[in-house]
Coordinates of C-alpha atoms and ligand atoms in Angstrom, one line a residue:
X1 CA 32.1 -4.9 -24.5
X2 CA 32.8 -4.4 -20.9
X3 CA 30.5 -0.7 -20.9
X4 CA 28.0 -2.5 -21.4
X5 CA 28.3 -4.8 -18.3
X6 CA 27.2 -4.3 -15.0
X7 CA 30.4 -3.4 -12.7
X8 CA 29.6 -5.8 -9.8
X9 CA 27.7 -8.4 -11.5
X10 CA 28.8 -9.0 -14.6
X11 CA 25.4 -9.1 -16.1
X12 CA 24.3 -6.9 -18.8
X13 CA 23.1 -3.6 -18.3
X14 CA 19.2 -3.3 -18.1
X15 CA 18.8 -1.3 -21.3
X16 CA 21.1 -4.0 -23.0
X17 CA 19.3 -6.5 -21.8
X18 CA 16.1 -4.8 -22.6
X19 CA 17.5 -4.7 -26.7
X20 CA 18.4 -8.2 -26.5
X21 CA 15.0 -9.6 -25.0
X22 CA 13.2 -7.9 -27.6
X23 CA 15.4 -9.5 -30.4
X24 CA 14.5 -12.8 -28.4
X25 CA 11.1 -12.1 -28.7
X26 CA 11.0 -11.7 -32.0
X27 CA 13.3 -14.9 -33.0
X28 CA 10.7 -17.1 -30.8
X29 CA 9.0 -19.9 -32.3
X30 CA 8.3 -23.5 -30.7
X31 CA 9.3 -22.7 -27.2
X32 CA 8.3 -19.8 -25.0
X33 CA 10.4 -17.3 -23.1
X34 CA 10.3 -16.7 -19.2
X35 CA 11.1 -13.9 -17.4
X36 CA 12.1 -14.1 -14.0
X37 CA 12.4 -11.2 -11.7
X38 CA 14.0 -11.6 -8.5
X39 CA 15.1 -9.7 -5.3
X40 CA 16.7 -10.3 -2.0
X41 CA 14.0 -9.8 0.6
X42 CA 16.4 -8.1 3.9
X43 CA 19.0 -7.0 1.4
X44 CA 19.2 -3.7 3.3
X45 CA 19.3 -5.7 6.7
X46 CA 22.1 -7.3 4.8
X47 CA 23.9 -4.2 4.1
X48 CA 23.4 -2.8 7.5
X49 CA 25.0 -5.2 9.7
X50 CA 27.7 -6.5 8.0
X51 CA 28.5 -4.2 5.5
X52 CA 28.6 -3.4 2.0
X53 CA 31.2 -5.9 1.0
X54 CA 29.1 -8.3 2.0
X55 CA 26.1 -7.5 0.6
X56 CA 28.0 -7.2 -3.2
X57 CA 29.2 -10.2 -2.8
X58 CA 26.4 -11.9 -1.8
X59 CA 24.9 -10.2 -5.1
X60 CA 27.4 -11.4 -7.1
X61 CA 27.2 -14.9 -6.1
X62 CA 23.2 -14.6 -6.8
X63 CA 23.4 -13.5 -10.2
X64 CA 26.0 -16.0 -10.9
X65 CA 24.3 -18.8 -9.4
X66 CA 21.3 -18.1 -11.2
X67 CA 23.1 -17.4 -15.1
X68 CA 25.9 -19.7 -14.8
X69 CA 26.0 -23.1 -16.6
X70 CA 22.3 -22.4 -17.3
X71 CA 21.7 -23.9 -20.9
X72 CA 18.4 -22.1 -21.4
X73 CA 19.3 -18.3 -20.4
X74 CA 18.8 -16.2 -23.0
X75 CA 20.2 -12.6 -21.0
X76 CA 20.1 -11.7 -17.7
X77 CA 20.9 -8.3 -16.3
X78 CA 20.7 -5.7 -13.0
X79 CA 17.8 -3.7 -13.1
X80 CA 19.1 -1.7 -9.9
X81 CA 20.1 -2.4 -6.1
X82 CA 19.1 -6.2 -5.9
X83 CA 17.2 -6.5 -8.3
X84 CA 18.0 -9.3 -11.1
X85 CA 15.9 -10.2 -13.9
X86 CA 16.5 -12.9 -16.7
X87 CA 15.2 -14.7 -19.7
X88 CA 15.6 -18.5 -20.2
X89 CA 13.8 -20.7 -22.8
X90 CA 10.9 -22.7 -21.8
X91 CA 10.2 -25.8 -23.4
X92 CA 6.2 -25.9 -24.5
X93 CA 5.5 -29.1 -22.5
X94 CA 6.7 -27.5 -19.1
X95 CA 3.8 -25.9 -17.6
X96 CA 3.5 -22.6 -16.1
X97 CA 2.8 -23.6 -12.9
X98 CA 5.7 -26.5 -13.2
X99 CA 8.0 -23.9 -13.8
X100 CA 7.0 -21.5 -10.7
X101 CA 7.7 -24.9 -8.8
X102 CA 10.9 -25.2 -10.3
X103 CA 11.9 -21.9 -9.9
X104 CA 10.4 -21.8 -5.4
X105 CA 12.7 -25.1 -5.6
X106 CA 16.0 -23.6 -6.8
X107 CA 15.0 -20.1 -4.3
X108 CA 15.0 -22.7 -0.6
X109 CA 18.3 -24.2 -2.4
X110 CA 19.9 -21.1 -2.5
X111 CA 19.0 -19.9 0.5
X112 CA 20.2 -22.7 2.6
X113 CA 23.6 -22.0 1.3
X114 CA 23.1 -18.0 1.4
X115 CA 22.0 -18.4 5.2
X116 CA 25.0 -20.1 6.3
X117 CA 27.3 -18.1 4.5
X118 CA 26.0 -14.9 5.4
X119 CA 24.9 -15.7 8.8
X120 CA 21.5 -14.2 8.4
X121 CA 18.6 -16.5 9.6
X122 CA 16.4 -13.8 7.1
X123 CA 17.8 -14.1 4.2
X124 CA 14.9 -15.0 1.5
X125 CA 14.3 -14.4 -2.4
X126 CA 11.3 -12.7 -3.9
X127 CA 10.3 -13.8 -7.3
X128 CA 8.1 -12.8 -9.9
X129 CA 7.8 -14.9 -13.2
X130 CA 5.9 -13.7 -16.6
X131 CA 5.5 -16.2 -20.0
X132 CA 5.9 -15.1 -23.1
X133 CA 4.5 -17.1 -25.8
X134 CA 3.7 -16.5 -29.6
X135 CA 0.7 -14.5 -28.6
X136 CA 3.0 -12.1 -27.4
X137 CA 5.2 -11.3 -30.1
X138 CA 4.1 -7.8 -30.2
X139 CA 4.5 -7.5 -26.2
X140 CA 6.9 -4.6 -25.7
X141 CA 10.1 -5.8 -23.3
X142 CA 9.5 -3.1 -20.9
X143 CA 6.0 -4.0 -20.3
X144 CA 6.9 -8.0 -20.2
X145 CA 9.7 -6.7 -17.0
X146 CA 7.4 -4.9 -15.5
X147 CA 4.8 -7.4 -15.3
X148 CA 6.8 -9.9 -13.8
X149 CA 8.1 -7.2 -11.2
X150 CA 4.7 -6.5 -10.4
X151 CA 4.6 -10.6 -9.9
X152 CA 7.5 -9.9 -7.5
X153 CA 6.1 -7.4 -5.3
X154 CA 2.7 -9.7 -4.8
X155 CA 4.9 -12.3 -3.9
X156 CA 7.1 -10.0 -1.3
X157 CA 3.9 -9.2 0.3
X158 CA 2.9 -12.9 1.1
X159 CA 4.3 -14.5 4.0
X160 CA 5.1 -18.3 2.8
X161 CA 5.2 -18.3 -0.9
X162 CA 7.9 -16.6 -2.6
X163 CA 7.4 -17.4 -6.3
X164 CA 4.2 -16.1 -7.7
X165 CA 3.0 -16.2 -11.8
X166 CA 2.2 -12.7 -13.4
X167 CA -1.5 -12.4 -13.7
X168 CA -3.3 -10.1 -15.8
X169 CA -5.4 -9.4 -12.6
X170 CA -3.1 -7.8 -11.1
X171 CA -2.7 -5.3 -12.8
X172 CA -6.0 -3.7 -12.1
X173 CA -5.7 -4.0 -8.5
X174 CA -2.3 -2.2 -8.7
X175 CA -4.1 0.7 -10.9
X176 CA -6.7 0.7 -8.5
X177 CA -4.0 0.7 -5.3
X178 CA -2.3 3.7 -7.5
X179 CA -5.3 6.0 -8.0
X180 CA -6.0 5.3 -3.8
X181 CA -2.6 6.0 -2.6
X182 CA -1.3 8.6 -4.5
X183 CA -4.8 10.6 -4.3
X184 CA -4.5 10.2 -0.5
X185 CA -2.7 13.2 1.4
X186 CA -4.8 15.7 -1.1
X187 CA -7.8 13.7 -0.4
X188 CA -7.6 14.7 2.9
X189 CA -6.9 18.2 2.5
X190 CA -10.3 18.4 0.3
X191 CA -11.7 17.1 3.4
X192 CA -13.4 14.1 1.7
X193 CA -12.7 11.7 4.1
X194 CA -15.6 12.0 7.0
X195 CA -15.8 10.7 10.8
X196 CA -19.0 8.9 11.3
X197 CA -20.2 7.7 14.8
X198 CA -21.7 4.2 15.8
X199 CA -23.8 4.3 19.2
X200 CA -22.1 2.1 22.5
X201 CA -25.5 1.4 24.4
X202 CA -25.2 0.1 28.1
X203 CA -27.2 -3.5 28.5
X204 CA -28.2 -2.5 32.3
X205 CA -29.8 0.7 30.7
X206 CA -30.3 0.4 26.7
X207 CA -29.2 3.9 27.1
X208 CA -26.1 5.1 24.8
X209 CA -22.6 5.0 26.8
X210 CA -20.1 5.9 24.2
X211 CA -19.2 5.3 20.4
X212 CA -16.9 4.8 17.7
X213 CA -15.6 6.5 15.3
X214 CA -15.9 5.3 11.4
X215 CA -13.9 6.9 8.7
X216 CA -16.2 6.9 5.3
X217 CA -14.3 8.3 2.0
X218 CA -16.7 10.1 -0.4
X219 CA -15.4 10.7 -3.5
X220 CA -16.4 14.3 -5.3
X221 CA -18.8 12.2 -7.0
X222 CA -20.4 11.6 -3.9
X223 CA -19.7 7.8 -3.8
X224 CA -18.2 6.5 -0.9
X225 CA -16.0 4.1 -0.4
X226 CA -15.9 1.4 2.5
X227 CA -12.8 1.5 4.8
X228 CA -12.4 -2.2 4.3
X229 CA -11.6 -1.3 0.8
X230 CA -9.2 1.5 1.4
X231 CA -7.8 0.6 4.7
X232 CA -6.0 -2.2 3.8
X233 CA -3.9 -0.5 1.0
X234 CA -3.2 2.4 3.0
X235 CA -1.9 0.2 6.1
X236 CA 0.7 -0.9 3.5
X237 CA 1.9 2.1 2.2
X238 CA 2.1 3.6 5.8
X239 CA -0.1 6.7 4.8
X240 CA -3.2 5.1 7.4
X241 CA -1.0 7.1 10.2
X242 CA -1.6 9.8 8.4
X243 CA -5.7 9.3 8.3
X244 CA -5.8 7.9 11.4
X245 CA -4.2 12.0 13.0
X246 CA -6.9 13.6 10.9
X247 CA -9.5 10.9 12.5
X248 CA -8.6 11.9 16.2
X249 CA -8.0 15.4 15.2
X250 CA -11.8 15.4 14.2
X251 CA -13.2 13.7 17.4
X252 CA -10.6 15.6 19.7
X253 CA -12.4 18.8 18.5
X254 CA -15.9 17.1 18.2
X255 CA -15.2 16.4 22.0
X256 CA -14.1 20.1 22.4
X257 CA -16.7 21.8 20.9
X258 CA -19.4 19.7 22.9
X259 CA -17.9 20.9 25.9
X260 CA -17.8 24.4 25.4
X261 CA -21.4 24.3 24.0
X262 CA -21.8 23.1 27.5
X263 CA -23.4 19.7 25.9
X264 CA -23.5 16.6 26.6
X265 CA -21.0 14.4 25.1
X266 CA -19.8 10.3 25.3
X267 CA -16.6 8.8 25.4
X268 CA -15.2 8.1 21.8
X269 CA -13.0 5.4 20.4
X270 CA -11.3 5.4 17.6
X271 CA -8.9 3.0 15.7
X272 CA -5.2 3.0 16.0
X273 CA -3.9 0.7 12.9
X274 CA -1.0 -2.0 13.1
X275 CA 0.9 0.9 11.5
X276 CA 1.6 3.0 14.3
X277 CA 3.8 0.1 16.0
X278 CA 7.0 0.8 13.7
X279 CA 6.1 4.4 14.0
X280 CA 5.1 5.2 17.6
X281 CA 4.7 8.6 17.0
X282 CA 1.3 8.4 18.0
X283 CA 1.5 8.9 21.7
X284 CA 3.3 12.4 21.5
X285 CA 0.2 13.1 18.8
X286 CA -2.3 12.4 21.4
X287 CA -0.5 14.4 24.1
X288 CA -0.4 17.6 21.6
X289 CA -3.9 16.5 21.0
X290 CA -5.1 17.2 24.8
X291 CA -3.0 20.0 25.4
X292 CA -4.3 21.7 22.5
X293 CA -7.9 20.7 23.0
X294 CA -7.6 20.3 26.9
X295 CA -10.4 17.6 27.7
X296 CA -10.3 15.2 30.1
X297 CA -9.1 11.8 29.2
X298 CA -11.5 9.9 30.1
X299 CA -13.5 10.7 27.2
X300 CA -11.2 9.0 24.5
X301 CA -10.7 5.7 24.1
X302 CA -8.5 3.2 21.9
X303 CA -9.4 0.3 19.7
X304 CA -6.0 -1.9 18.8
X305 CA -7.1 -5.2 16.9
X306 CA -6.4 -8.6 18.7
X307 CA -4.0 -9.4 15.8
X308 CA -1.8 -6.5 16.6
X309 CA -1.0 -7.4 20.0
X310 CA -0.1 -10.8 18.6
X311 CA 1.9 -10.0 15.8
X312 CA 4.3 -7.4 17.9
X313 CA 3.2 -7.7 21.9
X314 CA 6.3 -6.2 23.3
X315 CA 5.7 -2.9 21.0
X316 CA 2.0 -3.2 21.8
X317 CA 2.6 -3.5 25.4
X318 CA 4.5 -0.5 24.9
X319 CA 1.6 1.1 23.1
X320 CA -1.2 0.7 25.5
X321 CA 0.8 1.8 28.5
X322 CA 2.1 5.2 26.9
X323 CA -2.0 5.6 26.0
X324 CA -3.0 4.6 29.3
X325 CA -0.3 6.9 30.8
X326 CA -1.9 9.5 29.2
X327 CA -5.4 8.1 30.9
X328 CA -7.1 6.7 28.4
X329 CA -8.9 3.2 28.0
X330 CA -7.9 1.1 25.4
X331 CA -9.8 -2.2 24.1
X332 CA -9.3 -4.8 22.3
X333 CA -10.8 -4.9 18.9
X334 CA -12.1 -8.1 17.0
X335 CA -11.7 -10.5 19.6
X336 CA -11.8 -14.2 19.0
X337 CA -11.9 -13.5 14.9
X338 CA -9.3 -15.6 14.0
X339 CA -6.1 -15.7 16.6
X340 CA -6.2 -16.8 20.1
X341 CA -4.9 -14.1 22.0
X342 CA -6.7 -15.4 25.5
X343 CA -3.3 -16.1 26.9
X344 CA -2.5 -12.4 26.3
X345 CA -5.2 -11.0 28.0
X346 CA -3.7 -11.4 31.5
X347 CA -0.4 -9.8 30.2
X348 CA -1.9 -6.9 29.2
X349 CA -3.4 -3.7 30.3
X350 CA -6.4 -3.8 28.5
X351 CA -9.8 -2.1 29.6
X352 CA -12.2 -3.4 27.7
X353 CA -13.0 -6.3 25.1
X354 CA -14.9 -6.2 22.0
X355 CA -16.2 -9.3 21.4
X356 CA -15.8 -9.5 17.0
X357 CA -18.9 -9.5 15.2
X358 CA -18.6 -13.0 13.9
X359 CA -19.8 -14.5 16.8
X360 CA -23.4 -13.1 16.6
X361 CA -23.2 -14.1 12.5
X362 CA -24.1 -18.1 12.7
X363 CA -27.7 -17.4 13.7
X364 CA -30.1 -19.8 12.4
X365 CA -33.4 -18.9 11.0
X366 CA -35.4 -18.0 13.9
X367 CA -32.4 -15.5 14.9
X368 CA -31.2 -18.1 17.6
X369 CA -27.7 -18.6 18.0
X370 CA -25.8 -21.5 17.9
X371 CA -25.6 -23.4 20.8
X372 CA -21.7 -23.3 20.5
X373 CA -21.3 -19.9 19.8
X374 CA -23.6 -19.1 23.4
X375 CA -21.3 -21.1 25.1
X376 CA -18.1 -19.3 23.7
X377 CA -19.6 -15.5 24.1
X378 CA -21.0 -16.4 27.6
X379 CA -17.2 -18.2 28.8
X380 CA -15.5 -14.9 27.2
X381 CA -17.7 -12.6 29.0
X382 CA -17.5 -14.5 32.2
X383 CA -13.9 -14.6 32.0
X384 CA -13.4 -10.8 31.1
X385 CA -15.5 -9.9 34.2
X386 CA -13.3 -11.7 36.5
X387 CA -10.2 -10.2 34.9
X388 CA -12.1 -6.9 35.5
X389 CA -12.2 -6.2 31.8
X390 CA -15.2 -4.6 30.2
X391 CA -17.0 -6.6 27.6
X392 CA -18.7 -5.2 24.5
X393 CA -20.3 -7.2 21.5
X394 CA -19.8 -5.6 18.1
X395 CA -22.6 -6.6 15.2
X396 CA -25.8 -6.7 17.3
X397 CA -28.6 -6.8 14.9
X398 CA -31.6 -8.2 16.4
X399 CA -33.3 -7.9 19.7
X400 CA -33.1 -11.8 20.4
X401 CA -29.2 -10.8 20.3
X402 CA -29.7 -8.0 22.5
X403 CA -31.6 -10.0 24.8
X404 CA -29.5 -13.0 24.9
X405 CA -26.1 -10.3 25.8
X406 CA -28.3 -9.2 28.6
X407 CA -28.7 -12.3 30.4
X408 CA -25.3 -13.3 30.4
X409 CA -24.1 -10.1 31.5
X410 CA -22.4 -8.5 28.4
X411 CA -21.8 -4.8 29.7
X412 CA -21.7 -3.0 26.3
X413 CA -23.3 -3.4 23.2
X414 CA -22.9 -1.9 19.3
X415 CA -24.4 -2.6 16.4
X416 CA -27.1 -1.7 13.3
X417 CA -29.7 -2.5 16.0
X418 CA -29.2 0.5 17.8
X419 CA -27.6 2.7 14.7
X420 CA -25.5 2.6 12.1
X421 CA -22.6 4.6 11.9
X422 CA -24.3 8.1 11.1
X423 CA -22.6 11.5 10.6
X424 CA -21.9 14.1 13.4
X425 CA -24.8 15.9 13.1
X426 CA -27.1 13.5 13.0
X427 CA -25.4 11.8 15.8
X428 CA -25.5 15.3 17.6
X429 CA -28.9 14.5 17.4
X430 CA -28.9 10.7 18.8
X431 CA -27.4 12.3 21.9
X432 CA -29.5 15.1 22.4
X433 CA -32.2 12.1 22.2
X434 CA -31.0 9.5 24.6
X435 CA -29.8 11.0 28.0
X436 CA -26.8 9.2 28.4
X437 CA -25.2 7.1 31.1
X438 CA -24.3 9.7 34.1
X439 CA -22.9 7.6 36.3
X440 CA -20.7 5.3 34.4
X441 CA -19.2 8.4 33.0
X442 CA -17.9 10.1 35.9
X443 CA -17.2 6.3 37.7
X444 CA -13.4 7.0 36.1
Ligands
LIG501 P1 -14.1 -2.4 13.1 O1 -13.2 -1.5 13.9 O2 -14.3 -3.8 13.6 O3 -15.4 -1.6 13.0 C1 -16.7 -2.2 13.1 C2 -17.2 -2.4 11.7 O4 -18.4 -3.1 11.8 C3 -17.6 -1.1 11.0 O5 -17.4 -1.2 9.6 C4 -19.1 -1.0 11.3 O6 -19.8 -0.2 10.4 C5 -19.5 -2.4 11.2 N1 -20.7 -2.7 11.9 C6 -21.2 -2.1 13.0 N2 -22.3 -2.7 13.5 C7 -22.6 -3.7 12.6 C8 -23.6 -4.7 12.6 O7 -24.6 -4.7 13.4 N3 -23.5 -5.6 11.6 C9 -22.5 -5.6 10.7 N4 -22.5 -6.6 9.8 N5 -21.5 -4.7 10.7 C10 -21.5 -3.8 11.7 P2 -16.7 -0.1 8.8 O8 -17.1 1.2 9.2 O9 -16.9 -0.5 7.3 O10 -15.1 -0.3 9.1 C11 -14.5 -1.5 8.8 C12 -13.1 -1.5 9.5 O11 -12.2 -0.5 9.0 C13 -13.2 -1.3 11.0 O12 -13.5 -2.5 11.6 C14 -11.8 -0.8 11.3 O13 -10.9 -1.9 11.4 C15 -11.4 -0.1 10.0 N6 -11.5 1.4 10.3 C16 -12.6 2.2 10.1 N7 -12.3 3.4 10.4 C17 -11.0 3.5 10.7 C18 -10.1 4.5 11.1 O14 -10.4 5.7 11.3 N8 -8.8 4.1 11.4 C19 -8.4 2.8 11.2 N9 -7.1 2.5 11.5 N10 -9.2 1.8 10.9 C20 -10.5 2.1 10.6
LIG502 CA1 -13.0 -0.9 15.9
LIG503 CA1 -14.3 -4.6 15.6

């Protein structure tokens, strides 16, 4: 018997477990069968600072906490690392969702105990939960683990809840984050993602100052895709470092190749995503970026969301001097659309605010904005010119929007009523077009 044991927990070997489930399947009649798929969130954290003794024997004490003295466990088994799955019976008149409670009930009770034990403030479980009933009888065990695995890694991605109820949903937004991911790095290469540019227009002149730049994804098929669908996947998986390089490489040698047509050019920002803050190898990018390309500073700027500085402020304080080291302005992206980060504003560096686009949305039918939302754009930009900070609005659409950031002094404006985010050549053109802004360019 004991090969067919896990060593260090005593529980059954995932393919024996995997035989046994499926025999449980089979047998099922008036009750239905849950699997529940758990992990140790930190384990590695765990591991790492005290050792790992302690992290088998915390392990241990998981699985037997969880199997022991449990009436309705049908097996239970280590799939690998920390990761424990089971079967119990579940009586017809519990309901799902009772059970999930259940289940987020017995996780805080363990790790109150774990956390003392272990000293480790972290510790949390991650738990994914599939139901089988009689429908299911044909459901293959594998597919049943896996689905309540995939349960588990939604859950390990939320912040508060740790429990979360397989849902044939998910599984097309995992196919979906699959087929994005892994097509990635070779997307690149077959240069299918594309840099478009969004017009900055100064409100003293309404003549353009600078712009952004966009990344658009089109697909061989010549469909694009949006970066607010792509974006937030990528961020996850750590591969929007990756897109972001190619992005700066692009406007680096746009910049470049302006220069030495002896052309006029703008300043350009681009986006730097909350995943560069556990990398940080972004500033000695950008350095190989201007020695390689060798223009001056001044004409690159950075775009950090509000959130970011929130969620990490030392490493983002550490961000924006090492880019302003370098001599470049860096803003603050989305501000006001959601956190209140006006305490940070003083603390930090920062050149330039972009006021987030939401503010200009709650116009009423004659374009007018709300009386509220006048008096909270006008105090920000107010308060940004006394800090000596810049002010743009994002999302300007109409010319009673325009107008309205003119007379309260808003210093920079972008949106579809000047352009949309258009492709180089075509913005080649916007420039050749609108003289631009002499004097606020050579001001730094
Ligand atoms: P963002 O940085 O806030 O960019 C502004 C977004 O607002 C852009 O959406 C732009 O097309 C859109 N926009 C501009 N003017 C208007 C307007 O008048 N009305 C409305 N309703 N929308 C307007 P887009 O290009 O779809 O990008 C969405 C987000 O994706 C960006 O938000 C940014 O956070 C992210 N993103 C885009 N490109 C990159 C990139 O290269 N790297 C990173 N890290 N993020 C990027
Ligand atoms: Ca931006
Ligand atoms: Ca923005």
């Amino acid at each position: 018997m004991s090969d067919m044991r896990d060593v260090l927990t005593g529980l059954d070997r995932y393919e024996e477990f995997l035989e046994k489930l499926d025999v449980e399947i089979r047998r099922m009649n008036d009750y239905r069968i849950a699997l529940i798929y758990s992990d140790i969130k930190y384990f590695k954290y765990i591991n790492d600072t005290y050792g790992y003794k302690s992290g088998d024997k915390l392990l241990k004490e998981f699985a037997s906490q969880v199997t022991e003295d449990n009436a309705y466990l049908l097996c239970a088994a280590r799939v690998y690392s920390d990761n424990i799955v089971m079967a119990v019976r579940l009586d017809n008149d519990v309901t799902n969702e009772e059970f999930r409670d259940f289940i987020q009930r017995q996780n805080l009770e363990m790790e109150d105990t774990f956390r003392e034990k272990y000293m480790s403030a972290r510790l949390k479980f991650c738990t994914g939960i599939s139901i089988i009933s009689k429908g299911d009888r044909s459901l293959d065990p594998a597919t049943a683990v896996s689905n309540a695995n995939l349960a588990r890694k939604v859950a390990k991605e939320m912040e508060d809840t740790e429990v979360v109820l397989f849902d044939s949903k998910m599984i097309e937004g995992i196919k979906k984050e699959v087929e994005i991911t892994s097509s990635l790095t070779s997307a690149i290469g077959k240069g299918e993602f594309i840099v478009y540019y969004q017009p900055k227009v100064a409100t003293d002149t309404m003549k353009l100052i600078g712009a952004e730049a966009l990344v658009r994804w089109r697909k061989p098929d010549g469909k694009f895709i949006y970066p607010d669908e792509f974006i937030p996947l990528i961020e996850r998986s750590g591969q929007i470092v990756e897109l972001d390089y190619f992005v700066y490489r692009e406007v680096f040698s746009f910049i470049a190749k302006r220069l030495e047509e002896g052309k006029d050019i703008v300043p350009i920002s681009v986006n730097v995503s909350r995943a560069h803050l556990n990398k940080m190898g972004i500033l000695s990018y950008v350095q190989d970026l201007f020695e390689e390309y060798q223009i001056p500073p001044h004409f690159i700027e950075f775009e950090l969301t509000e959130s970011i500085y929130i969620e990490n402020t030392a490493k983002a304080l550490a961000l924006v001097e090492g880019l302003h080291n370098m001599g470049t302005k860096v803003s603050m992206d989305d501000f006001g659309s959601g956190y209140s980060s006006l305490n940070l504003l003083s603390r930090l560096p920062i050149d330039i605010i972009k006021l987030d686009k939401v503010f200009l949305k709650d116009d009423d039918i004659d374009n007018h904005l709300r009386e509220n939302d006048k008096i909270i754009i006008s105090c920000v930009i107010d308060m940004a010119k006394r800090l000596r900070i810049t002010s743009l609005c994002e999302g300007v659409e109409t010319p009673e929007q325009s107008d309205y950031l003119s007379q309260i002094g808003c210093e920079i404006q972008q949106g579809y009523y000047f352009s949309r985010p258009i492709p180089q050549f075509e913005f080649e053109e916007f420039i050749n077009e609108n003289s631009y802004e002499q004097e606020m360019l050579i001001a730094d």
